């Protein structure tokens, strides 16, 4: 995002340092392209964040990737298998796109890596998001299970911002 204008790259990889993410750090990860209808949601969230969190005049490199956590039939889904963590960016926004038959998936923000000093805890609904200063806060999402027997999934769009 330069001068408030979003410029899309068609392909990009996502990588975190191993000291930031013990679970998948040091691995270059690629994700499927984001559908155009979801891109509209990205633009909407970025516009809100520019006004409320980032600052209208700020430039940023924005990463966006989708995550589907699947659970059900005795299988627990793990939205944050790395536990309480930081992602290594300036700002992170976790946007819930959709929920199907979900119990759990509570987002927690803390000031410490042990998760002892909770500053916010919320079960986000569809089309809700949590945006936070990733340098100051740690985050975690609790496991996901089926509310009733059957297929379960939690669809999330994660936006990462590196201010430039």
PDB file of N, CA and C in Angstrom, residues 6-94:
ATOM      1  N   UNK A   6      -3.648   0.324  -2.873  1.00  0.00           N
ATOM      2  CA  UNK A   6      -3.201  -1.060  -2.768  1.00  0.00           C
ATOM      3  C   UNK A   6      -2.766  -1.540  -4.144  1.00  0.00           C
ATOM      4  N   UNK A   7      -1.555  -2.083  -4.208  1.00  0.00           N
ATOM      5  CA  UNK A   7      -1.034  -2.677  -5.435  1.00  0.00           C
ATOM      6  C   UNK A   7      -0.857  -4.166  -5.165  1.00  0.00           C
ATOM      7  N   UNK A   8      -1.522  -5.013  -5.956  1.00  0.00           N
ATOM      8  CA  UNK A   8      -1.523  -6.449  -5.714  1.00  0.00           C
ATOM      9  C   UNK A   8      -0.382  -7.135  -6.438  1.00  0.00           C
ATOM     10  N   UNK A   9       0.253  -8.079  -5.769  1.00  0.00           N
ATOM     11  CA  UNK A   9       1.195  -8.992  -6.400  1.00  0.00           C
ATOM     12  C   UNK A   9       0.451 -10.298  -6.599  1.00  0.00           C
ATOM     13  N   UNK A  10       0.560 -10.869  -7.792  1.00  0.00           N
ATOM     14  CA  UNK A  10      -0.207 -12.080  -8.078  1.00  0.00           C
ATOM     15  C   UNK A  10       0.332 -13.298  -7.333  1.00  0.00           C
ATOM     16  N   UNK A  11       1.633 -13.347  -7.109  1.00  0.00           N
ATOM     17  CA  UNK A  11       2.209 -14.482  -6.394  1.00  0.00           C
ATOM     18  C   UNK A  11       3.219 -13.978  -5.373  1.00  0.00           C
ATOM     19  N   UNK A  12       3.171 -14.562  -4.212  1.00  0.00           N
ATOM     20  CA  UNK A  12       4.127 -14.214  -3.171  1.00  0.00           C
ATOM     21  C   UNK A  12       4.217 -15.381  -2.199  1.00  0.00           C
ATOM     22  N   UNK A  13       5.314 -15.458  -1.488  1.00  0.00           N
ATOM     23  CA  UNK A  13       5.454 -16.475  -0.458  1.00  0.00           C
ATOM     24  C   UNK A  13       5.369 -15.799   0.904  1.00  0.00           C
ATOM     25  N   UNK A  14       5.071 -16.595   1.902  1.00  0.00           N
ATOM     26  CA  UNK A  14       4.958 -16.111   3.272  1.00  0.00           C
ATOM     27  C   UNK A  14       6.031 -16.823   4.076  1.00  0.00           C
ATOM     28  N   UNK A  15       6.833 -16.057   4.779  1.00  0.00           N
ATOM     29  CA  UNK A  15       7.897 -16.662   5.567  1.00  0.00           C
ATOM     30  C   UNK A  15       8.054 -15.908   6.882  1.00  0.00           C
ATOM     31  N   UNK A  16       8.264 -16.666   7.937  1.00  0.00           N
ATOM     32  CA  UNK A  16       8.545 -16.106   9.252  1.00  0.00           C
ATOM     33  C   UNK A  16       9.859 -16.696   9.738  1.00  0.00           C
ATOM     34  N   UNK A  17      10.567 -15.947  10.538  1.00  0.00           N
ATOM     35  CA  UNK A  17      11.822 -16.433  11.109  1.00  0.00           C
ATOM     36  C   UNK A  17      11.537 -17.566  12.090  1.00  0.00           C
ATOM     37  N   UNK A  18      12.450 -18.503  12.187  1.00  0.00           N
ATOM     38  CA  UNK A  18      12.277 -19.641  13.092  1.00  0.00           C
ATOM     39  C   UNK A  18      12.199 -19.201  14.546  1.00  0.00           C
ATOM     40  N   UNK A  19      12.865 -18.098  14.903  1.00  0.00           N
ATOM     41  CA  UNK A  19      12.790 -17.637  16.291  1.00  0.00           C
ATOM     42  C   UNK A  19      11.457 -16.962  16.600  1.00  0.00           C
ATOM     43  N   UNK A  20      10.708 -16.578  15.573  1.00  0.00           N
ATOM     44  CA  UNK A  20       9.372 -16.001  15.757  1.00  0.00           C
ATOM     45  C   UNK A  20       8.322 -17.106  15.784  1.00  0.00           C
ATOM     46  N   UNK A  21       8.442 -18.085  14.888  1.00  0.00           N
ATOM     47  CA  UNK A  21       7.455 -19.148  14.771  1.00  0.00           C
ATOM     48  C   UNK A  21       8.174 -20.492  14.842  1.00  0.00           C
ATOM     49  N   UNK A  22       8.176 -21.103  16.015  1.00  0.00           N
ATOM     50  CA  UNK A  22       8.858 -22.380  16.210  1.00  0.00           C
ATOM     51  C   UNK A  22       8.171 -23.506  15.445  1.00  0.00           C
ATOM     52  N   UNK A  23       6.898 -23.354  15.119  1.00  0.00           N
ATOM     53  CA  UNK A  23       6.137 -24.402  14.437  1.00  0.00           C
ATOM     54  C   UNK A  23       6.450 -24.444  12.943  1.00  0.00           C
ATOM     55  N   UNK A  24       6.392 -23.291  12.251  1.00  0.00           N
ATOM     56  CA  UNK A  24       6.580 -23.269  10.795  1.00  0.00           C
ATOM     57  C   UNK A  24       7.575 -22.200  10.350  1.00  0.00           C
ATOM     58  N   UNK A  25       8.323 -21.646  11.293  1.00  0.00           N
ATOM     59  CA  UNK A  25       9.296 -20.618  10.945  1.00  0.00           C
ATOM     60  C   UNK A  25      10.422 -21.169  10.092  1.00  0.00           C
ATOM     61  N   UNK A  26      10.974 -20.315   9.235  1.00  0.00           N
ATOM     62  CA  UNK A  26      12.051 -20.716   8.354  1.00  0.00           C
ATOM     63  C   UNK A  26      11.589 -21.442   7.105  1.00  0.00           C
ATOM     64  N   UNK A  27      10.288 -21.631   6.951  1.00  0.00           N
ATOM     65  CA  UNK A  27       9.734 -22.302   5.777  1.00  0.00           C
ATOM     66  C   UNK A  27       9.033 -21.282   4.891  1.00  0.00           C
ATOM     67  N   UNK A  28       9.330 -21.317   3.596  1.00  0.00           N
ATOM     68  CA  UNK A  28       8.590 -20.474   2.657  1.00  0.00           C
ATOM     69  C   UNK A  28       7.277 -21.181   2.355  1.00  0.00           C
ATOM     70  N   UNK A  29       6.198 -20.490   2.629  1.00  0.00           N
ATOM     71  CA  UNK A  29       4.877 -21.078   2.412  1.00  0.00           C
ATOM     72  C   UNK A  29       4.167 -20.330   1.292  1.00  0.00           C
ATOM     73  N   UNK A  30       3.523 -21.079   0.430  1.00  0.00           N
ATOM     74  CA  UNK A  30       2.731 -20.497  -0.656  1.00  0.00           C
ATOM     75  C   UNK A  30       1.269 -20.821  -0.407  1.00  0.00           C
ATOM     76  N   UNK A  31       0.414 -19.909  -0.805  1.00  0.00           N
ATOM     77  CA  UNK A  31      -1.018 -20.088  -0.609  1.00  0.00           C
ATOM     78  C   UNK A  31      -1.731 -19.891  -1.938  1.00  0.00           C
ATOM     79  N   UNK A  32      -2.890 -20.497  -2.050  1.00  0.00           N
ATOM     80  CA  UNK A  32      -3.697 -20.328  -3.263  1.00  0.00           C
ATOM     81  C   UNK A  32      -4.076 -18.857  -3.418  1.00  0.00           C
ATOM     82  N   UNK A  33      -4.251 -18.401  -4.659  1.00  0.00           N
ATOM     83  CA  UNK A  33      -4.675 -17.009  -4.874  1.00  0.00           C
ATOM     84  C   UNK A  33      -5.996 -16.721  -4.158  1.00  0.00           C
ATOM     85  N   UNK A  34      -6.151 -15.498  -3.733  1.00  0.00           N
ATOM     86  CA  UNK A  34      -7.365 -15.079  -3.033  1.00  0.00           C
ATOM     87  C   UNK A  34      -8.434 -14.720  -4.058  1.00  0.00           C
ATOM     88  N   UNK A  35      -9.629 -15.262  -3.871  1.00  0.00           N
ATOM     89  CA  UNK A  35     -10.746 -14.993  -4.792  1.00  0.00           C
ATOM     90  C   UNK A  35     -11.097 -13.514  -4.792  1.00  0.00           C
ATOM     91  N   UNK A  36     -11.656 -13.055  -5.897  1.00  0.00           N
ATOM     92  CA  UNK A  36     -11.975 -11.627  -6.046  1.00  0.00           C
ATOM     93  C   UNK A  36     -12.993 -11.151  -5.009  1.00  0.00           C
ATOM     94  N   UNK A  37     -13.963 -11.997  -4.633  1.00  0.00           N
ATOM     95  CA  UNK A  37     -14.942 -11.565  -3.632  1.00  0.00           C
ATOM     96  C   UNK A  37     -14.287 -11.402  -2.261  1.00  0.00           C
ATOM     97  N   UNK A  38     -13.278 -12.211  -1.976  1.00  0.00           N
ATOM     98  CA  UNK A  38     -12.548 -12.083  -0.715  1.00  0.00           C
ATOM     99  C   UNK A  38     -11.633 -10.859  -0.768  1.00  0.00           C
ATOM    100  N   UNK A  39     -11.078 -10.568  -1.939  1.00  0.00           N
ATOM    101  CA  UNK A  39     -10.243  -9.369  -2.082  1.00  0.00           C
ATOM    102  C   UNK A  39     -11.028  -8.112  -1.733  1.00  0.00           C
ATOM    103  N   UNK A  40     -12.307  -8.093  -2.065  1.00  0.00           N
ATOM    104  CA  UNK A  40     -13.145  -6.941  -1.688  1.00  0.00           C
ATOM    105  C   UNK A  40     -13.189  -6.797  -0.172  1.00  0.00           C
ATOM    106  N   UNK A  41     -13.288  -7.922   0.530  1.00  0.00           N
ATOM    107  CA  UNK A  41     -13.265  -7.891   1.997  1.00  0.00           C
ATOM    108  C   UNK A  41     -11.919  -7.383   2.507  1.00  0.00           C
ATOM    109  N   UNK A  42     -10.835  -7.791   1.846  1.00  0.00           N
ATOM    110  CA  UNK A  42      -9.498  -7.327   2.232  1.00  0.00           C
ATOM    111  C   UNK A  42      -9.426  -5.813   2.130  1.00  0.00           C
ATOM    112  N   UNK A  43      -9.888  -5.275   1.014  1.00  0.00           N
ATOM    113  CA  UNK A  43      -9.850  -3.824   0.808  1.00  0.00           C
ATOM    114  C   UNK A  43     -10.668  -3.113   1.878  1.00  0.00           C
ATOM    115  N   UNK A  44     -11.828  -3.666   2.213  1.00  0.00           N
ATOM    116  CA  UNK A  44     -12.683  -3.065   3.245  1.00  0.00           C
ATOM    117  C   UNK A  44     -11.968  -3.031   4.601  1.00  0.00           C
ATOM    118  N   UNK A  45     -11.349  -4.145   4.978  1.00  0.00           N
ATOM    119  CA  UNK A  45     -10.637  -4.206   6.258  1.00  0.00           C
ATOM    120  C   UNK A  45      -9.438  -3.260   6.247  1.00  0.00           C
ATOM    121  N   UNK A  46      -8.682  -3.245   5.148  1.00  0.00           N
ATOM    122  CA  UNK A  46      -7.520  -2.354   5.056  1.00  0.00           C
ATOM    123  C   UNK A  46      -7.955  -0.901   5.192  1.00  0.00           C
ATOM    124  N   UNK A  47      -9.066  -0.534   4.560  1.00  0.00           N
ATOM    125  CA  UNK A  47      -9.565   0.837   4.683  1.00  0.00           C
ATOM    126  C   UNK A  47      -9.880   1.187   6.135  1.00  0.00           C
ATOM    127  N   UNK A  48     -10.544   0.265   6.853  1.00  0.00           N
ATOM    128  CA  UNK A  48     -10.835   0.507   8.272  1.00  0.00           C
ATOM    129  C   UNK A  48      -9.548   0.637   9.081  1.00  0.00           C
ATOM    130  N   UNK A  49      -8.599  -0.246   8.816  1.00  0.00           N
ATOM    131  CA  UNK A  49      -7.348  -0.224   9.570  1.00  0.00           C
ATOM    132  C   UNK A  49      -6.536   1.032   9.277  1.00  0.00           C
ATOM    133  N   UNK A  50      -6.567   1.496   8.045  1.00  0.00           N
ATOM    134  CA  UNK A  50      -5.850   2.732   7.703  1.00  0.00           C
ATOM    135  C   UNK A  50      -6.381   3.888   8.535  1.00  0.00           C
ATOM    136  N   UNK A  51      -7.675   3.929   8.732  1.00  0.00           N
ATOM    137  CA  UNK A  51      -8.284   5.024   9.484  1.00  0.00           C
ATOM    138  C   UNK A  51      -8.105   4.860  10.990  1.00  0.00           C
ATOM    139  N   UNK A  52      -8.219   3.630  11.489  1.00  0.00           N
ATOM    140  CA  UNK A  52      -8.278   3.401  12.933  1.00  0.00           C
ATOM    141  C   UNK A  52      -6.965   2.962  13.578  1.00  0.00           C
ATOM    142  N   UNK A  53      -6.087   2.293  12.834  1.00  0.00           N
ATOM    143  CA  UNK A  53      -4.912   1.672  13.446  1.00  0.00           C
ATOM    144  C   UNK A  53      -3.603   2.140  12.808  1.00  0.00           C
ATOM    145  N   UNK A  54      -3.507   2.048  11.509  1.00  0.00           N
ATOM    146  CA  UNK A  54      -2.243   2.284  10.811  1.00  0.00           C
ATOM    147  C   UNK A  54      -1.967   3.761  10.600  1.00  0.00           C
ATOM    148  N   UNK A  55      -2.970   4.486  10.199  1.00  0.00           N
ATOM    149  CA  UNK A  55      -2.804   5.891   9.839  1.00  0.00           C
ATOM    150  C   UNK A  55      -2.946   6.053   8.341  1.00  0.00           C
ATOM    151  N   UNK A  56      -3.714   7.021   7.943  1.00  0.00           N
ATOM    152  CA  UNK A  56      -4.036   7.227   6.530  1.00  0.00           C
ATOM    153  C   UNK A  56      -2.787   7.496   5.699  1.00  0.00           C
ATOM    154  N   UNK A  57      -1.802   8.168   6.274  1.00  0.00           N
ATOM    155  CA  UNK A  57      -0.604   8.551   5.519  1.00  0.00           C
ATOM    156  C   UNK A  57       0.460   7.452   5.474  1.00  0.00           C
ATOM    157  N   UNK A  58       0.288   6.387   6.224  1.00  0.00           N
ATOM    158  CA  UNK A  58       1.314   5.347   6.307  1.00  0.00           C
ATOM    159  C   UNK A  58       1.337   4.470   5.064  1.00  0.00           C
ATOM    160  N   UNK A  59       2.546   4.061   4.685  1.00  0.00           N
ATOM    161  CA  UNK A  59       2.727   3.076   3.628  1.00  0.00           C
ATOM    162  C   UNK A  59       3.019   1.743   4.303  1.00  0.00           C
ATOM    163  N   UNK A  60       2.603   0.650   3.669  1.00  0.00           N
ATOM    164  CA  UNK A  60       2.811  -0.658   4.274  1.00  0.00           C
ATOM    165  C   UNK A  60       2.891  -1.736   3.212  1.00  0.00           C
ATOM    166  N   UNK A  61       3.668  -2.763   3.519  1.00  0.00           N
ATOM    167  CA  UNK A  61       3.664  -3.987   2.737  1.00  0.00           C
ATOM    168  C   UNK A  61       2.653  -4.889   3.434  1.00  0.00           C
ATOM    169  N   UNK A  62       1.632  -5.303   2.699  1.00  0.00           N
ATOM    170  CA  UNK A  62       0.544  -6.081   3.287  1.00  0.00           C
ATOM    171  C   UNK A  62       0.602  -7.505   2.761  1.00  0.00           C
ATOM    172  N   UNK A  63       0.597  -8.454   3.678  1.00  0.00           N
ATOM    173  CA  UNK A  63       0.484  -9.858   3.312  1.00  0.00           C
ATOM    174  C   UNK A  63      -0.925 -10.325   3.616  1.00  0.00           C
ATOM    175  N   UNK A  64      -1.441 -11.221   2.799  1.00  0.00           N
ATOM    176  CA  UNK A  64      -2.789 -11.752   3.024  1.00  0.00           C
ATOM    177  C   UNK A  64      -2.783 -13.239   2.694  1.00  0.00           C
ATOM    178  N   UNK A  65      -3.248 -14.044   3.626  1.00  0.00           N
ATOM    179  CA  UNK A  65      -3.411 -15.462   3.328  1.00  0.00           C
ATOM    180  C   UNK A  65      -4.618 -16.017   4.081  1.00  0.00           C
ATOM    181  N   UNK A  66      -5.223 -17.015   3.450  1.00  0.00           N
ATOM    182  CA  UNK A  66      -6.425 -17.635   3.999  1.00  0.00           C
ATOM    183  C   UNK A  66      -6.048 -18.924   4.721  1.00  0.00           C
ATOM    184  N   UNK A  67      -6.760 -19.181   5.800  1.00  0.00           N
ATOM    185  CA  UNK A  67      -6.545 -20.415   6.553  1.00  0.00           C
ATOM    186  C   UNK A  67      -7.906 -21.045   6.827  1.00  0.00           C
ATOM    187  N   UNK A  68      -8.032 -22.321   6.517  1.00  0.00           N
ATOM    188  CA  UNK A  68      -9.232 -23.074   6.891  1.00  0.00           C
ATOM    189  C   UNK A  68      -8.816 -24.116   7.919  1.00  0.00           C
ATOM    190  N   UNK A  69      -9.403 -24.028   9.101  1.00  0.00           N
ATOM    191  CA  UNK A  69      -9.175 -25.016  10.153  1.00  0.00           C
ATOM    192  C   UNK A  69     -10.355 -25.973  10.116  1.00  0.00           C
ATOM    193  N   UNK A  70     -10.053 -27.255   9.964  1.00  0.00           N
ATOM    194  CA  UNK A  70     -11.088 -28.285   9.834  1.00  0.00           C
ATOM    195  C   UNK A  70     -11.124 -29.127  11.105  1.00  0.00           C
ATOM    196  N   UNK A  71     -12.333 -29.458  11.548  1.00  0.00           N
ATOM    197  CA  UNK A  71     -12.518 -30.309  12.720  1.00  0.00           C
ATOM    198  C   UNK A  71     -13.762 -31.163  12.492  1.00  0.00           C
ATOM    199  N   UNK A  72     -14.091 -31.969  13.475  1.00  0.00           N
ATOM    200  CA  UNK A  72     -15.296 -32.794  13.416  1.00  0.00           C
ATOM    201  C   UNK A  72     -14.958 -34.266  13.452  1.00  0.00           C
ATOM    202  N   UNK A  73     -15.966 -35.087  13.706  1.00  0.00           N
ATOM    203  CA  UNK A  73     -15.806 -36.543  13.778  1.00  0.00           C
ATOM    204  C   UNK A  73     -14.638 -36.937  14.682  1.00  0.00           C
ATOM    205  N   UNK A  74     -14.592 -36.323  15.861  1.00  0.00           N
ATOM    206  CA  UNK A  74     -13.563 -36.650  16.840  1.00  0.00           C
ATOM    207  C   UNK A  74     -12.216 -35.989  16.595  1.00  0.00           C
ATOM    208  N   UNK A  75     -12.131 -35.141  15.577  1.00  0.00           N
ATOM    209  CA  UNK A  75     -10.876 -34.454  15.257  1.00  0.00           C
ATOM    210  C   UNK A  75     -10.967 -33.009  15.731  1.00  0.00           C
ATOM    211  N   UNK A  76      -9.971 -32.581  16.494  1.00  0.00           N
ATOM    212  CA  UNK A  76      -9.889 -31.196  16.962  1.00  0.00           C
ATOM    213  C   UNK A  76      -9.029 -30.399  15.993  1.00  0.00           C
ATOM    214  N   UNK A  77      -9.522 -29.227  15.591  1.00  0.00           N
ATOM    215  CA  UNK A  77      -8.753 -28.342  14.714  1.00  0.00           C
ATOM    216  C   UNK A  77      -7.912 -27.388  15.537  1.00  0.00           C
ATOM    217  N   UNK A  78      -6.689 -27.154  15.085  1.00  0.00           N
ATOM    218  CA  UNK A  78      -5.766 -26.284  15.817  1.00  0.00           C
ATOM    219  C   UNK A  78      -5.456 -25.033  14.997  1.00  0.00           C
ATOM    220  N   UNK A  79      -6.144 -23.932  15.280  1.00  0.00           N
ATOM    221  CA  UNK A  79      -5.886 -22.688  14.557  1.00  0.00           C
ATOM    222  C   UNK A  79      -4.483 -22.132  14.805  1.00  0.00           C
ATOM    223  N   UNK A  80      -3.935 -22.374  15.990  1.00  0.00           N
ATOM    224  CA  UNK A  80      -2.607 -21.846  16.348  1.00  0.00           C
ATOM    225  C   UNK A  80      -1.774 -22.964  16.966  1.00  0.00           C
ATOM    226  N   UNK A  81      -1.304 -23.916  16.131  1.00  0.00           N
ATOM    227  CA  UNK A  81      -0.553 -25.047  16.691  1.00  0.00           C
ATOM    228  C   UNK A  81       0.745 -24.625  17.372  1.00  0.00           C
ATOM    229  N   UNK A  82       1.232 -23.412  17.069  1.00  0.00           N
ATOM    230  CA  UNK A  82       2.460 -22.923  17.689  1.00  0.00           C
ATOM    231  C   UNK A  82       2.230 -22.370  19.085  1.00  0.00           C
ATOM    232  N   UNK A  83       0.968 -22.295  19.530  1.00  0.00           N
ATOM    233  CA  UNK A  83       0.663 -21.760  20.848  1.00  0.00           C
ATOM    234  C   UNK A  83       0.643 -20.241  20.839  1.00  0.00           C
ATOM    235  N   UNK A  84       0.773 -19.645  22.013  1.00  0.00           N
ATOM    236  CA  UNK A  84       0.792 -18.183  22.146  1.00  0.00           C
ATOM    237  C   UNK A  84       2.028 -17.675  21.405  1.00  0.00           C
ATOM    238  N   UNK A  85       1.833 -16.688  20.519  1.00  0.00           N
ATOM    239  CA  UNK A  85       2.950 -16.274  19.668  1.00  0.00           C
ATOM    240  C   UNK A  85       2.779 -14.867  19.105  1.00  0.00           C
ATOM    241  N   UNK A  86       3.839 -14.395  18.491  1.00  0.00           N
ATOM    242  CA  UNK A  86       3.823 -13.204  17.651  1.00  0.00           C
ATOM    243  C   UNK A  86       4.161 -13.664  16.241  1.00  0.00           C
ATOM    244  N   UNK A  87       3.778 -12.862  15.236  1.00  0.00           N
ATOM    245  CA  UNK A  87       4.033 -13.241  13.851  1.00  0.00           C
ATOM    246  C   UNK A  87       5.239 -12.541  13.243  1.00  0.00           C
ATOM    247  N   UNK A  88       5.772 -11.512  13.916  1.00  0.00           N
ATOM    248  CA  UNK A  88       6.952 -10.836  13.409  1.00  0.00           C
ATOM    249  C   UNK A  88       6.656  -9.677  12.465  1.00  0.00           C
ATOM    250  N   UNK A  89       5.473  -9.100  12.572  1.00  0.00           N
ATOM    251  CA  UNK A  89       5.082  -7.961  11.739  1.00  0.00           C
ATOM    252  C   UNK A  89       4.740  -6.777  12.639  1.00  0.00           C
ATOM    253  N   UNK A  90       4.484  -5.641  12.039  1.00  0.00           N
ATOM    254  CA  UNK A  90       4.093  -4.477  12.829  1.00  0.00           C
ATOM    255  C   UNK A  90       2.654  -4.608  13.316  1.00  0.00           C
ATOM    256  N   UNK A  91       1.764  -4.947  12.404  1.00  0.00           N
ATOM    257  CA  UNK A  91       0.339  -5.078  12.734  1.00  0.00           C
ATOM    258  C   UNK A  91      -0.182  -6.359  12.099  1.00  0.00           C
ATOM    259  N   UNK A  92      -1.045  -7.063  12.815  1.00  0.00           N
ATOM    260  CA  UNK A  92      -1.701  -8.262  12.302  1.00  0.00           C
ATOM    261  C   UNK A  92      -3.200  -8.080  12.474  1.00  0.00           C
ATOM    262  N   UNK A  93      -3.951  -8.509  11.482  1.00  0.00           N
ATOM    263  CA  UNK A  93      -5.415  -8.534  11.580  1.00  0.00           C
ATOM    264  C   UNK A  93      -5.876  -9.940  11.227  1.00  0.00           C
ATOM    265  N   UNK A  94      -6.622 -10.544  12.128  1.00  0.00           N
ATOM    266  CA  UNK A  94      -7.215 -11.851  11.890  1.00  0.00           C
ATOM    267  C   UNK A  94      -8.695 -11.628  11.614  1.00  0.00           C
TER     268      UNK A  94
END
